[in-house]
Coordinates of C-alpha atoms in Angstrom, one line a residue:
X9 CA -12.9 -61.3 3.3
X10 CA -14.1 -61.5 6.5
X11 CA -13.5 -58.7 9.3
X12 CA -11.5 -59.1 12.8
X13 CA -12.3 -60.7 15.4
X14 CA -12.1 -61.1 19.1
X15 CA -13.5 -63.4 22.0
X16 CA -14.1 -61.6 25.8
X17 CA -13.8 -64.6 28.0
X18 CA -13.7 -64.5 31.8
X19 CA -12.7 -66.6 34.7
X20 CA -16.0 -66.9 36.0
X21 CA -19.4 -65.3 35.6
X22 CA -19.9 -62.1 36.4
X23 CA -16.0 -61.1 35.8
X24 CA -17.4 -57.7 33.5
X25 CA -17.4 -59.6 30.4
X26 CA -20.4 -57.9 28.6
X27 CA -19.1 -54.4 30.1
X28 CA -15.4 -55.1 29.0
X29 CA -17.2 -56.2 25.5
X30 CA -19.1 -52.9 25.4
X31 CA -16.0 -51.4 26.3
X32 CA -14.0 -52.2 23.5
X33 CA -16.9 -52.0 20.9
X34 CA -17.5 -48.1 21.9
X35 CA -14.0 -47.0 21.6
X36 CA -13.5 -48.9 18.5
X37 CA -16.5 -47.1 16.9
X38 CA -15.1 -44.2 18.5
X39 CA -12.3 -44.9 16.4
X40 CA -14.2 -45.2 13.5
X41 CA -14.1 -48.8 13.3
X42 CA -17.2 -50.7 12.1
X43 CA -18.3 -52.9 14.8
X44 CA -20.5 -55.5 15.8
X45 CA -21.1 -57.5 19.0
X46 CA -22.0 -61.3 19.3
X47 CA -22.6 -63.5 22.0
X48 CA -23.4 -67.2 20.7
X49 CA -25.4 -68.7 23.7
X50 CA -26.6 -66.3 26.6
X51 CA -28.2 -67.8 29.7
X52 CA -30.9 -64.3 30.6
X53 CA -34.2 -63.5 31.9
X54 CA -33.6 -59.7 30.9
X55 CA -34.2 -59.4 27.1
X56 CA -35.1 -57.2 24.3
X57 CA -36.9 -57.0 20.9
X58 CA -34.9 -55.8 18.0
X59 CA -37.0 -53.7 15.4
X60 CA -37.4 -56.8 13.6
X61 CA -39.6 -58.5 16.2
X62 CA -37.0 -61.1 17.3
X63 CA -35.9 -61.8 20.7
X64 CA -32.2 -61.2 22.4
X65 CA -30.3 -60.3 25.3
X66 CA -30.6 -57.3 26.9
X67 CA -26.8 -56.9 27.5
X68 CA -26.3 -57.1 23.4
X69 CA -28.8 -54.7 22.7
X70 CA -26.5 -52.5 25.0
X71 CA -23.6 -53.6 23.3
X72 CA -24.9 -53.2 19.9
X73 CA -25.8 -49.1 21.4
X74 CA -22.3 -49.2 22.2
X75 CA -21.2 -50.0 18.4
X76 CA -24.0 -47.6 17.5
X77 CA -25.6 -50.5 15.5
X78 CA -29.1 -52.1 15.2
X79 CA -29.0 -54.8 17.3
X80 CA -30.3 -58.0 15.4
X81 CA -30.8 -61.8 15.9
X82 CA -27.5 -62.2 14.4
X83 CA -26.0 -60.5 17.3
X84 CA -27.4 -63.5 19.9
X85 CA -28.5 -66.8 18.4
X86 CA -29.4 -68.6 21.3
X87 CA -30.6 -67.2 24.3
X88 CA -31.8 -69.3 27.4
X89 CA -34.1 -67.9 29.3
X90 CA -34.6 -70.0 32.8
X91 CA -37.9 -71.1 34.0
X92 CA -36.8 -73.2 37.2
X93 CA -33.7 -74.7 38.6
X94 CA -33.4 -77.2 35.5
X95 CA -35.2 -76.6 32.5
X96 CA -34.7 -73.0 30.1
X97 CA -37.0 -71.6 27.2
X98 CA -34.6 -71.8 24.4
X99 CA -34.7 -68.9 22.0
X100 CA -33.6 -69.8 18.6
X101 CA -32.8 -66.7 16.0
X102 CA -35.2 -64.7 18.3
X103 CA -38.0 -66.9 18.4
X104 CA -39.0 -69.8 21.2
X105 CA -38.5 -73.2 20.2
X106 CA -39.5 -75.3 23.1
X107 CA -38.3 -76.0 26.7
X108 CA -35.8 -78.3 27.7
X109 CA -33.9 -79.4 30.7
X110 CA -30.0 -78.5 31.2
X111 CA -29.6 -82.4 30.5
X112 CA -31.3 -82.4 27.2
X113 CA -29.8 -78.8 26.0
X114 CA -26.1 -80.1 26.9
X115 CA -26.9 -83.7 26.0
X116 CA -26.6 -83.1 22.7
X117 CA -28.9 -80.0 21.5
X118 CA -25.9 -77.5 22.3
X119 CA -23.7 -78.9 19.4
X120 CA -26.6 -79.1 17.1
X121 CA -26.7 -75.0 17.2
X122 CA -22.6 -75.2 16.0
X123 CA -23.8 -74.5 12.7
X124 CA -26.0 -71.8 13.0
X125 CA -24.0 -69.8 15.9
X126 CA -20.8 -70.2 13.1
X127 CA -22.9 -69.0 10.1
X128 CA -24.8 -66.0 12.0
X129 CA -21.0 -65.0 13.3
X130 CA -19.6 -65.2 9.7
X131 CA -22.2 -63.1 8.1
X132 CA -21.4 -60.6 10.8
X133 CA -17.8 -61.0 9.8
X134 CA -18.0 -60.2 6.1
X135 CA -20.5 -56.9 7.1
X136 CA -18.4 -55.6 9.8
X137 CA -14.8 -54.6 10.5
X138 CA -14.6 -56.1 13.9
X139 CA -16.8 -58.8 15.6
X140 CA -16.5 -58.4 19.3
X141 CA -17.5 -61.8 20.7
X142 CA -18.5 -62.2 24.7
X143 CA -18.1 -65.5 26.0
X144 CA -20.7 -67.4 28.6
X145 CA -19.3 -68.1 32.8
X146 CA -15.6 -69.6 32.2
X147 CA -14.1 -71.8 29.3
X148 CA -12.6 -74.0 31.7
X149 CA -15.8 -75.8 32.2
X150 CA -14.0 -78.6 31.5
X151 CA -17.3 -80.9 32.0
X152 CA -18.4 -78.5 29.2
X153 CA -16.0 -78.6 26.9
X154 CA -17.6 -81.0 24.1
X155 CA -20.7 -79.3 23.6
X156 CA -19.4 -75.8 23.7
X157 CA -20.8 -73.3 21.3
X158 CA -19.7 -70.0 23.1
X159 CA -16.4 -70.1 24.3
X160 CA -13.9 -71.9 23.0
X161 CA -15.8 -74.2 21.0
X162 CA -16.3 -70.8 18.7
X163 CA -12.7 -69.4 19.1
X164 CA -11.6 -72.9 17.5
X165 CA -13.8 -73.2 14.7
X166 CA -13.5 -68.8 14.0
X167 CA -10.2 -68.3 14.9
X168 CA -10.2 -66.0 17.1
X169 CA -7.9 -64.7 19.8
X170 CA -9.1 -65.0 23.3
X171 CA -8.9 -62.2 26.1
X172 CA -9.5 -63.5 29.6
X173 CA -11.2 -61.4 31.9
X174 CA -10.3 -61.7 35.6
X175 CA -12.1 -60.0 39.0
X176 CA -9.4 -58.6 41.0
X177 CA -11.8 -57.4 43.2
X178 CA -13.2 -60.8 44.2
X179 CA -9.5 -62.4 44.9
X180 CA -7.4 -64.7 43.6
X181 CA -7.1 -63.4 39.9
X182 CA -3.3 -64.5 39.2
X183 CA -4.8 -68.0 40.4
X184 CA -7.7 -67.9 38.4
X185 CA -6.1 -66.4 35.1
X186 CA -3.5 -69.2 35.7
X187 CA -5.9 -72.4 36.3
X188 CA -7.9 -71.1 33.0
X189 CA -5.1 -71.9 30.8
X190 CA -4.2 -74.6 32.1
X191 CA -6.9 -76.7 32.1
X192 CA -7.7 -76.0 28.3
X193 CA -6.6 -78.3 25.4
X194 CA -3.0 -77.6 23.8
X195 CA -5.1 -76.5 20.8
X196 CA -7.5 -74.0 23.1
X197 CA -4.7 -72.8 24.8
X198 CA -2.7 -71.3 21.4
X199 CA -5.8 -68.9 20.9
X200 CA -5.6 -67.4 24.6
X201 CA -3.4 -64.2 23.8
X202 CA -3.7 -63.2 27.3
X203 CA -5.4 -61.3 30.6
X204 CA -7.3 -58.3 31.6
X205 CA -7.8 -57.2 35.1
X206 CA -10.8 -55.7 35.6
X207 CA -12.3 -53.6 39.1
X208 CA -9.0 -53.2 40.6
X209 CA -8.7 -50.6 43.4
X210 CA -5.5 -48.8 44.9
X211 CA -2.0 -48.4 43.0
X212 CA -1.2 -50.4 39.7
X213 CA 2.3 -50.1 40.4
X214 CA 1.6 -53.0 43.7
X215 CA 0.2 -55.0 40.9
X216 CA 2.9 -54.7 38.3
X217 CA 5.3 -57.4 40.0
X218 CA 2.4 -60.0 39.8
X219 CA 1.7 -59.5 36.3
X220 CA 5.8 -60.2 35.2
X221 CA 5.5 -63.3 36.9
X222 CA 2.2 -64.6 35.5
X223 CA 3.8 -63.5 32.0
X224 CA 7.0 -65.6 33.5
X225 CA 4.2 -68.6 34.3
X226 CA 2.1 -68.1 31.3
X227 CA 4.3 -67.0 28.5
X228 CA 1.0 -64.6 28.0
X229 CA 0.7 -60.7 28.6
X230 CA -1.8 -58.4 30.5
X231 CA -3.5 -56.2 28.4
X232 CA -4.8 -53.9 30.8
X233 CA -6.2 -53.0 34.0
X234 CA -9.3 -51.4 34.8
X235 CA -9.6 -49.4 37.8
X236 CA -12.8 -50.0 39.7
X237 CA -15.2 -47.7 39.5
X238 CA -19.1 -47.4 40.6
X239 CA -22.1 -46.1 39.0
X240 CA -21.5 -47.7 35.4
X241 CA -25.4 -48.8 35.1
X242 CA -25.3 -51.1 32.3
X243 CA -27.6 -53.6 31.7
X244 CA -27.3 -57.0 33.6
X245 CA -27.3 -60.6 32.2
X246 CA -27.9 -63.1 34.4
X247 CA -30.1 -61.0 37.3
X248 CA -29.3 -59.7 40.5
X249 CA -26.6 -61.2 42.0
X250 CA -26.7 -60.2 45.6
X251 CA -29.4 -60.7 47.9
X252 CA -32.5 -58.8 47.2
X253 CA -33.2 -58.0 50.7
X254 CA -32.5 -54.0 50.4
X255 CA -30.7 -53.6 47.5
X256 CA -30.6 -50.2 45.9
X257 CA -30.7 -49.6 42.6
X258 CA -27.5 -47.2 41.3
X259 CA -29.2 -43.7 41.3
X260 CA -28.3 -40.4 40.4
X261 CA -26.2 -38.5 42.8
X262 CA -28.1 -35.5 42.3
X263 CA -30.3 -33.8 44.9
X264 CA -34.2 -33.9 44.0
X265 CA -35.8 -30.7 42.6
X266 CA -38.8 -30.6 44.6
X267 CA -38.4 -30.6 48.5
X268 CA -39.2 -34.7 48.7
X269 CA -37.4 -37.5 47.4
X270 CA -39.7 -40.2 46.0
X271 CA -39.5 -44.1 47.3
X272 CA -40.0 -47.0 45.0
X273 CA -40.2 -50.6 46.3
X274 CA -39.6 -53.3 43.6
X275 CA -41.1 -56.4 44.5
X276 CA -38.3 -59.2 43.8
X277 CA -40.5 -61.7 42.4
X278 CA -38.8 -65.2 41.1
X279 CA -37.7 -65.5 37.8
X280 CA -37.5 -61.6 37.7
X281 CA -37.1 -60.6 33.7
X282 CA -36.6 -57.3 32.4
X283 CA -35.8 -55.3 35.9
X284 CA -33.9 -53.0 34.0
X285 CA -37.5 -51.5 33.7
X286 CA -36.9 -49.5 36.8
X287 CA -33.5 -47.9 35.8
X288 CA -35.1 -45.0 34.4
X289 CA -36.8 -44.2 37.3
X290 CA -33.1 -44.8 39.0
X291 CA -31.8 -42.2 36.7
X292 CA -34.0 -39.6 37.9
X293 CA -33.0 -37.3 40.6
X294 CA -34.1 -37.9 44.0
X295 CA -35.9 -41.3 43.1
X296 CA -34.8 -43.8 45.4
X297 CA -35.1 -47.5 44.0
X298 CA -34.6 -50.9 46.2
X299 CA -36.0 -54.7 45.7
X300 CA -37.9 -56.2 48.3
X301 CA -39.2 -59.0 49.6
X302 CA -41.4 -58.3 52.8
X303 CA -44.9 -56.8 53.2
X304 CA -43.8 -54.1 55.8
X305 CA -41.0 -52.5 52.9
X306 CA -44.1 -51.6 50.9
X307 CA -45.1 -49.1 53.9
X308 CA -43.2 -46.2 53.2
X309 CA -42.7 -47.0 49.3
X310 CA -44.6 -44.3 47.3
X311 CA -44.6 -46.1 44.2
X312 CA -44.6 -50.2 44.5
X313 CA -43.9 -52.1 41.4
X314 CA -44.8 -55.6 40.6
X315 CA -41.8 -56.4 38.0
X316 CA -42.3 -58.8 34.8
X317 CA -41.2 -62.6 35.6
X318 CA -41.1 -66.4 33.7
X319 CA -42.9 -67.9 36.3
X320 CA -46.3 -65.6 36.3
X321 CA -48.3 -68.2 38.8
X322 CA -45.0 -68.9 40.5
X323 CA -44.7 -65.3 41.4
X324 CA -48.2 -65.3 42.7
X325 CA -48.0 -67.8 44.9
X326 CA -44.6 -66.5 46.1
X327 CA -46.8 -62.8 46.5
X328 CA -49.3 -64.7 48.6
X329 CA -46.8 -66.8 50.8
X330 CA -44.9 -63.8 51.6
X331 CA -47.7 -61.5 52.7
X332 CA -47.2 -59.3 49.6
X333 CA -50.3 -59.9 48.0
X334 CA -52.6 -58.3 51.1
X335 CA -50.4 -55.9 51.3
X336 CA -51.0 -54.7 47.6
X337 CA -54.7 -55.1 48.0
X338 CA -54.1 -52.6 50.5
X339 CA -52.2 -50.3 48.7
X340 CA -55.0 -50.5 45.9
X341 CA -57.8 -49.8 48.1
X342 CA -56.4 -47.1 49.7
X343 CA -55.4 -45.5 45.9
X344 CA -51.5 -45.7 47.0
X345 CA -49.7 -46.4 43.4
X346 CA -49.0 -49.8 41.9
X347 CA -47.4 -50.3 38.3
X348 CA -47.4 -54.2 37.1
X349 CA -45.6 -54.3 34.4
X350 CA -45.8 -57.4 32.3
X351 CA -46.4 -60.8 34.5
X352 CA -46.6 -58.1 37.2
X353 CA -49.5 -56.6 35.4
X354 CA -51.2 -60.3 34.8
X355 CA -50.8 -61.1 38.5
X356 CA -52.6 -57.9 39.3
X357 CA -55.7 -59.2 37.0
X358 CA -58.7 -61.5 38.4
X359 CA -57.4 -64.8 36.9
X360 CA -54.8 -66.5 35.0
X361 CA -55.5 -69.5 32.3
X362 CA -52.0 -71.2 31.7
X363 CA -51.5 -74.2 30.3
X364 CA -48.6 -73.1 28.6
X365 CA -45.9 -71.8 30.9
X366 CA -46.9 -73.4 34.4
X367 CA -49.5 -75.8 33.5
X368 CA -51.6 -74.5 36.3
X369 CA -54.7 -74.4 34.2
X370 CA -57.0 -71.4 35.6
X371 CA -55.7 -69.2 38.9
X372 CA -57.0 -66.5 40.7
X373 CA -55.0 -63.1 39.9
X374 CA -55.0 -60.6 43.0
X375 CA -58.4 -59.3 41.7
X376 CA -57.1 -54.9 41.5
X377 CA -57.1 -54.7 37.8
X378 CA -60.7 -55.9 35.5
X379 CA -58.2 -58.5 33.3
X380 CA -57.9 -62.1 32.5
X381 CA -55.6 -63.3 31.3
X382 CA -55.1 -66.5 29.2
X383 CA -51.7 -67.6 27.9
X384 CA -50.6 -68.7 24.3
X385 CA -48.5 -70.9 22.6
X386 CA -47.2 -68.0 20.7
X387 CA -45.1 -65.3 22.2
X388 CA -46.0 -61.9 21.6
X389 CA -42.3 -60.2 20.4
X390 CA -43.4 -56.6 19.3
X391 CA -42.0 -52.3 19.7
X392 CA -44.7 -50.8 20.0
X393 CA -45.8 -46.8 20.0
X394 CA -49.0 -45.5 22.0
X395 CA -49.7 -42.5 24.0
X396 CA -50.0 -41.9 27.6
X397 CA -51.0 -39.0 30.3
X398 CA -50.5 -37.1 26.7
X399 CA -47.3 -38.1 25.9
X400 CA -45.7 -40.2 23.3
X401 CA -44.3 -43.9 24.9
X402 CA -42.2 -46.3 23.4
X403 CA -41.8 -49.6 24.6
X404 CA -41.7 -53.7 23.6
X405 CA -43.6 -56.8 24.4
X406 CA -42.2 -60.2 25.4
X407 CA -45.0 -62.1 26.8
X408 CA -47.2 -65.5 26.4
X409 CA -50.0 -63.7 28.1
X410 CA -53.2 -62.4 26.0
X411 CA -55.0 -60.1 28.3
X412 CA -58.6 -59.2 28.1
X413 CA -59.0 -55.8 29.5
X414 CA -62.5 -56.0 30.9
X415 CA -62.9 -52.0 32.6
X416 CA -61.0 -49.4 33.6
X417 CA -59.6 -46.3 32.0
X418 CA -57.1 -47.1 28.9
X419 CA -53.2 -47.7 29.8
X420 CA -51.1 -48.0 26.6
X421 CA -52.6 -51.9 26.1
X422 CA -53.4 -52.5 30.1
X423 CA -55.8 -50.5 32.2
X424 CA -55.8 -48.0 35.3
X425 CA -58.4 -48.5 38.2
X426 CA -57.6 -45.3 40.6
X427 CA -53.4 -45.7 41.3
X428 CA -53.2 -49.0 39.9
X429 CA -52.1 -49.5 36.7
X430 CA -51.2 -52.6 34.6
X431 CA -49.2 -52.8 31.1
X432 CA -47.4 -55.5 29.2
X433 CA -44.9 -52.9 28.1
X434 CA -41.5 -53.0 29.1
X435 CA -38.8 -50.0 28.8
X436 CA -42.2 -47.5 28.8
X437 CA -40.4 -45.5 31.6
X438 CA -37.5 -44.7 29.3
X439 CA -39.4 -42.3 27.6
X440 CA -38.4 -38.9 29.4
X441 CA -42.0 -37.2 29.2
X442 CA -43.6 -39.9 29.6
X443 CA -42.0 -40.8 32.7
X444 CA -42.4 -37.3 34.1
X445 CA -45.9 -37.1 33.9
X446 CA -46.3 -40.7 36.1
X447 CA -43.8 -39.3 38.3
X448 CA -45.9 -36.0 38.4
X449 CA -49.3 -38.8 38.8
X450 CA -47.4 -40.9 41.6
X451 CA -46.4 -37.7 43.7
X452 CA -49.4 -36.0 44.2
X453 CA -51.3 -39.7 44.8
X454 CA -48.7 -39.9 47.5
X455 CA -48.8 -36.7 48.9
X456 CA -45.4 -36.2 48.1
X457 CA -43.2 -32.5 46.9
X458 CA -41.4 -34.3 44.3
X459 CA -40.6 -32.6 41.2
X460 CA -39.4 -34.8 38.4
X461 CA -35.7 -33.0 36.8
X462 CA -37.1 -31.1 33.5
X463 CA -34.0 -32.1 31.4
X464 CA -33.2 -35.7 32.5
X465 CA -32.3 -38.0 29.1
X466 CA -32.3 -41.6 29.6
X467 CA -30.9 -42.2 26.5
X468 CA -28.4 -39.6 27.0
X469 CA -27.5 -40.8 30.1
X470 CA -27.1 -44.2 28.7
X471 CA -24.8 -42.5 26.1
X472 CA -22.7 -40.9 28.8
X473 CA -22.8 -44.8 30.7
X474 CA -20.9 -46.2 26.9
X475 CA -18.7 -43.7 26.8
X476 CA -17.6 -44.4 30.1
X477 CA -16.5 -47.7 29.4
X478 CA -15.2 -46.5 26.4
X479 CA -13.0 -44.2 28.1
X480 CA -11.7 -47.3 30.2
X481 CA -10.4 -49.5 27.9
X482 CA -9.0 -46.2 26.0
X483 CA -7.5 -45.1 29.0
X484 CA -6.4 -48.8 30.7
X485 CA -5.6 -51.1 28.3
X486 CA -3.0 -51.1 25.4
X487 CA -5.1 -50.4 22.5
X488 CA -2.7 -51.0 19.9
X489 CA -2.1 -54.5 21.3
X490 CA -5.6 -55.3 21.8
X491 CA -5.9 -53.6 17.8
X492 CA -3.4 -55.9 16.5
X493 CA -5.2 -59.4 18.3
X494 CA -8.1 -58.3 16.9
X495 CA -7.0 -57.6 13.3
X496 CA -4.3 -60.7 13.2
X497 CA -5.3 -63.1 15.5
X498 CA -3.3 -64.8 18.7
X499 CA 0.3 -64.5 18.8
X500 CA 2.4 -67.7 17.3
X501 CA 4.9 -69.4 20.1
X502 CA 2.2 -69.6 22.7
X503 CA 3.9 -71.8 25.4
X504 CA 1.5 -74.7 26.7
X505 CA 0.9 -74.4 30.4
X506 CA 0.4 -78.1 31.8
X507 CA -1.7 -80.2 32.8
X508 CA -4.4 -79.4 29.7
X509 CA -7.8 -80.3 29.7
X510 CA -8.3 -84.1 30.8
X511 CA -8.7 -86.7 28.2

């Protein structure tokens, strides 16, 4: 027999789905409830390798922490990982299968993958209690609708009850919750149960009035409201979504241990994958984290990193027009410290052979690091283990890039010429002594009194960040309600809210 199930939806991207969907996963578990998360199609740049070499989401590898699961291909079937303004890597099962254009992938590809989104969801089903399925931007993509493999298109062939997340904070929810409905098909609209406000600010009881009449409207209940609140830190989906142009990076509140606090300048390269890289350095106190994207931000920056990216060459020509690339030249010769991590680590090398992801053929790298690099066919999808500046670093590789370390002194699989150091390894920095000891390296290369915090757990803190969210939906939403959608499915006697979806 196969377990419950639910589907987050949301009025638009970026509504908290994947945190609302962690959400409920950790205070189910909490509840001692075995569940699993499942997101049919994502659309992300910021991924992860499950111990089983495949490739998925970042934000369902958080959600599958939340659940306190392995997180598996099974979890995320297809994943889309852009390359340009039209076409998308398309990750099948955790594994590249090609490129193709939005055209092509909605054209008729999309409904192919029906099948296999249904099966992996199913087999979750008959292992776990509870499936916890996030949904992709809105389901009233009307222009959508017939292809559709991750919102409704699922809910109708799983049966499963759909909870609509709404922004409050962005305006115009009751609106939004409203036009949702009512642009779905009769048979869409019995499975949307209801609504659940997310980042609202200020006193619920204002808000109650609205809710009765969009019940009154909608013949469909709220479910919660969660209050706003800042510092969650959970992994993104889709990349940053404000301007780059000083952003900060949540940090810890907490004063720095030493008498300096340490400044670390992101570059925000195009097609930026796998930024979550530098949330570990966030998390320590009195690091101060912000993207940029001009040569005179590097300056005062103690610690410049050169992120990973989909468009390697891209990037470089974007470091070059911008005045970026002199200005880490600079940095390199004068021994100030660079990490490149992944494509920022190729970029850093003396050339670039790619006839696979831009078709370039060969470019010249930024010449700081003794590497060339030559890209495969093949991706490279591993976890591996290595030591560092004597300590023990975990990490994984998602890369097309084969480098050929040529000099240098050894740098888990890259190299380190003076302050300059170059690795394909992502989530390195999440190992806490590991990322002391750089810390401990990039401070005294900058002349800096910082002290890195002696008891400072990533993965504790990202424990603490779950149980946050638990505590929300624990806290904010009717539990027993949302228990009894996801154990029996939409309520029967749904009204249908006019006009419906066009022909």
């Amino acid at each position: 027999m196969s377990g419950g199930g639910l589907l987050v939806a949301g009025t638009t991207s970026d509504a908290g789905k994947s945190v609302v969907t962690a959400g409920i996963c950790r205070w189910l578990v909490r509840q001692g409830v075995k569940v699993a998360p499942f997101k049919a199609q994502n659309m992300s740049l910021n991924s992860f390798v499950t111990r089983e070499g495949a490739e998925i989401g970042r934000a369902q590898a958080m959600q599958a922490q939340a659940c306190r699961v392995e997180p598996t291909a099974l979890m995320n079937p297809v994943l889309l990982k852009p390359g340009g303004e039209r076409s998308s890597q398309v990750v099948l099962m955790g594994r590249p299968v090609g490129e193709m254009s939005a055209r092509g992938y909605h054209g008729g590809r999309q409904e192919q993958l029906l099948g296999t989104v249904l099966d992996c969801l199913e087999r979750l089903r008959g292992t776990y209690d509870a499936v916890i399925c996030e949904g992709a931007g809105s389901p009233a993509e009307i222009n959508l609708r017939r292809t559709d493999i991750v919102n409704m298109g699922i809910a109708r062939n799983a049966g499963l009850p759909v909870l609509v997340v709404g922004d409050i904070d962005r305006g115009g929810v009751f609106a939004s919750f409203f036009g949702t409905v009512a642009l779905l098909s009769s048979e869409d609209q019995k499975l949307v149960a209801g609504f659940l406000v997310n980042k609202f600010r200020g006193d619920v009881s204002l808000l109650e009035p609205g809710l009765e009449m969009l019940h009154g409207l909608t013949g469909r209940r709220t479910y919660g409201v969660l209050p706003f609140q800042h510092g969650l830190g959970i992994d993104e989906e889709d990349g940053l979504r404000v301007s780059l142009r000083g952003t900060v990076r949540e940090s810890q509140v907490a004063a720095p241990v030493g008498e300096d606090v340490l400044r670390v300048a992101v570059c925000a390269v195009p097609l930026m994958s796998n930024f979550t890289d530098v949330d570990a350095l966030a998390a320590e106190p009195g690091v101060v984290v912000r993207f940029v994207d001009r040569p005179e931000e590097l300056a005062d920056a103690d610690l410049v990193v050169v992120p990973g990216t989909r468009g390697t060459v891209r990037a470089l020509e974007w470091l070059r027009e911008r005045g970026l690339a002199d200005a880490l030249r600079r940095r390199a010769a004068e021994g100030r410290p660079v990490l490149g991590i992944c494509g920022g680590f190729q970029v850093l090398g003396e050339h670039i052979e790619d006839d696979v992801e831009s078709r370039r053929g060969q470019v010249d790298g930024l010449g700081v690091l003794p590497v060339r690099v030559r890209f495969a066919r093949e991706k490279t999808l591993t976890r591996p283990v290595g030591e560092a500046l004597g300590e023990t670093v975990e990490g994984y590789e998602i890369h097309h890039g084969v480098a050929e370390v040529l000099g240098g002194e050894a740098f888990l699989d890259g190299c380190r010429v003076g302050q300059t150091w170059g690795t394909h390894w992502h989530g390195s920095l999440e190992s806490d002594a590991f990322r002391r000891a750089f810390l401990r390296e990039v401070a005294r290369a900058a002349g800096r009194r910082f002290v890195p915090a002696p008891d400072t757990s990533f993965a504790a803190l990202r424990e603490e960040q779950l149980d946050r969210l638990g505590d929300l939906i624990e806290q904010h939403a009717d539990t027993d309600a949302l228990w009894r959608l996801i154990e029996s499915g939409a309520p029967t006697g749904l009204p249908f809210i006019p006009p419906g979806a066009p022909a």
